[in-house]
């Protein structure tokens, strides 16, 4: 009963409501312009599919499988952990100060801290202030790292970058200065392919440690995955953004 309620509710809220309206428009157009109705109908079908968890799991799953974390942490023979930022909020109150990380970078930071505890390696936090009203990510992350018990001497900051390319460029400067050669890159699984590409452009053979996974390795079908969801649409848009940005990175770094 719970699943049926979820399935039904998804059709009276966006994006399900919009899909129903588009279907009605398609039916109406069949009476006045059949060719146009075909175009609108195909667009509606594509939009619906992009809003389903079934399609989102497929596309995002393929992207997240680009790299896998090792079964044994001890297999990570790096000399520094490079934590990539992904967004922060400046003016909200956190447990021990102002400013907090968004969901994905918070998951990344948690993984980096756990690695640091096991491997006793320094963490290089890479991330600046992207917009005037967003948080200075490396500074906020430094406070959180310290509150989680990471020693001051194990924290390095890169505060200038506003995208993945700059993450790599500015982090590479610090890595060379500190004579680090085998960085362990910690970022979201969907972001890892582009991160590795950018760091390899800087001459580093990185060790990927993906985290912040959004879909299971072996998803199981359930009919509720056919309901339209804004979350599924967001996942598919994220995949398209990553594919486009990776393509642009390859083109402009040839």
XYZ file of N, CA, C and O in Angstrom, residues 3-24 44-53 222-231:
168
model
N 3.860 1.639 -1.211
C 4.479 1.840 -2.522
C 3.461 2.372 -3.531
O 3.782 3.206 -4.376
N 2.211 1.893 -3.432
C 1.169 2.381 -4.330
C 0.889 3.865 -4.101
O 0.684 4.626 -5.049
N 0.894 4.271 -2.839
C 0.676 5.675 -2.526
C 1.802 6.545 -3.090
O 1.563 7.625 -3.639
N 3.023 6.061 -2.955
C 4.163 6.795 -3.514
C 4.051 6.901 -5.027
O 4.308 7.959 -5.614
N 3.667 5.797 -5.638
C 3.559 5.781 -7.104
C 2.476 6.750 -7.568
O 2.667 7.512 -8.520
N 1.318 6.727 -6.876
C 0.234 7.609 -7.269
C 0.549 9.068 -7.017
O 0.252 9.937 -7.853
N 1.182 9.368 -5.878
C 1.489 10.762 -5.537
C 2.458 11.389 -6.524
O 2.415 12.603 -6.762
N 3.313 10.577 -7.120
C 4.310 11.120 -8.046
C 3.686 11.691 -9.313
O 4.328 12.457 -10.035
N 2.423 11.344 -9.593
C 1.760 11.842 -10.801
C 0.967 13.125 -10.572
O 0.460 13.719 -11.528
N 0.835 13.541 -9.327
C 0.120 14.791 -9.050
C 1.081 15.897 -8.623
O 0.666 17.020 -8.341
N 2.368 15.581 -8.575
C 3.408 16.543 -8.258
C 4.380 16.624 -9.432
O 4.524 15.666 -10.191
N 5.065 17.747 -9.621
C 6.097 17.807 -10.655
C 7.207 16.784 -10.348
O 7.522 16.573 -9.169
N 7.800 16.161 -11.383
C 7.541 16.372 -12.808
C 6.397 15.520 -13.374
O 6.060 15.648 -14.537
N 5.802 14.642 -12.536
C 4.726 13.788 -13.029
C 3.553 14.574 -13.567
O 2.957 14.214 -14.598
N 3.209 15.660 -12.888
C 2.095 16.505 -13.333
C 2.367 17.069 -14.723
O 1.476 17.112 -15.582
N 3.611 17.498 -14.971
C 3.973 18.046 -16.277
C 3.880 16.983 -17.371
O 3.488 17.269 -18.503
N 4.245 15.762 -17.027
C 4.181 14.670 -17.997
C 2.730 14.401 -18.394
O 2.414 14.207 -19.576
N 1.827 14.403 -17.418
C 0.407 14.206 -17.725
C -0.107 15.324 -18.630
O -0.834 15.073 -19.603
N 0.264 16.558 -18.334
C -0.157 17.686 -19.168
C 0.384 17.557 -20.595
O -0.309 17.865 -21.572
N 1.618 17.077 -20.720
C 2.200 16.877 -22.050
C 1.497 15.756 -22.807
O 1.326 15.822 -24.032
N 1.077 14.716 -22.093
C 0.331 13.630 -22.730
C -1.014 14.159 -23.241
O -1.443 13.837 -24.365
N -1.679 14.968 -22.421
C -2.951 15.568 -22.844
C -2.736 16.447 -24.078
O -3.527 16.406 -25.034
N 7.888 13.913 -24.894
C 7.277 13.558 -23.613
C 7.806 12.218 -23.114
O 8.106 12.054 -21.918
N 7.918 11.250 -24.019
C 8.437 9.934 -23.639
C 9.869 10.034 -23.132
O 10.222 9.430 -22.100
N 10.696 10.787 -23.841
C 12.093 10.951 -23.419
C 12.159 11.638 -22.057
O 12.915 11.225 -21.158
N 11.351 12.690 -21.881
C 11.320 13.400 -20.608
C 10.879 12.474 -19.480
O 11.471 12.476 -18.384
N 9.854 11.662 -19.741
C 9.389 10.713 -18.726
C 10.488 9.724 -18.337
O 10.741 9.485 -17.150
N 11.143 9.154 -19.339
C 12.199 8.183 -19.058
C 13.337 8.798 -18.253
O 13.894 8.163 -17.348
N 13.675 10.052 -18.570
C 14.745 10.725 -17.835
C 14.352 11.021 -16.393
O 15.209 11.299 -15.554
N 13.057 10.958 -16.111
C 12.562 11.218 -14.758
C 12.383 9.940 -13.940
O 11.917 10.012 -12.799
N 12.713 8.790 -14.504
C 12.515 7.530 -13.794
C 13.803 7.050 -13.132
O 14.901 7.220 -13.671
N 13.638 6.451 -11.976
C 14.784 5.880 -11.285
C 15.424 4.752 -12.065
O 16.630 4.518 -11.949
N 12.016 -2.536 -9.195
C 10.761 -2.398 -8.470
C 9.902 -1.432 -9.265
O 10.412 -0.456 -9.833
N 8.599 -1.681 -9.305
C 7.750 -0.864 -10.175
C 7.767 0.612 -9.800
O 7.501 1.485 -10.643
N 8.105 0.949 -8.552
C 8.155 2.357 -8.164
C 9.296 3.095 -8.871
O 9.306 4.335 -8.910
N 10.241 2.360 -9.429
C 11.318 3.008 -10.182
C 10.830 3.511 -11.533
O 11.588 4.165 -12.259
N 9.577 3.225 -11.874
C 8.976 3.744 -13.105
C 8.183 5.022 -12.858
O 7.656 5.607 -13.795
N 8.077 5.450 -11.619
C 7.363 6.695 -11.338
C 8.281 7.888 -11.615
O 9.499 7.803 -11.433
N 7.731 8.986 -12.078
C 8.558 10.175 -12.341
C 8.989 10.844 -11.043
O 8.178 11.053 -10.146
N 10.279 11.160 -10.961
C 10.834 11.778 -9.770
C 11.800 12.888 -10.157
O 12.623 12.728 -11.066
N 11.738 13.994 -9.436
C 12.690 15.076 -9.668
C 14.108 14.619 -9.346
O 15.073 15.022 -10.006
N 14.250 13.748 -8.341
C 15.575 13.259 -7.966
C 16.211 12.458 -9.101
O 17.424 12.565 -9.348
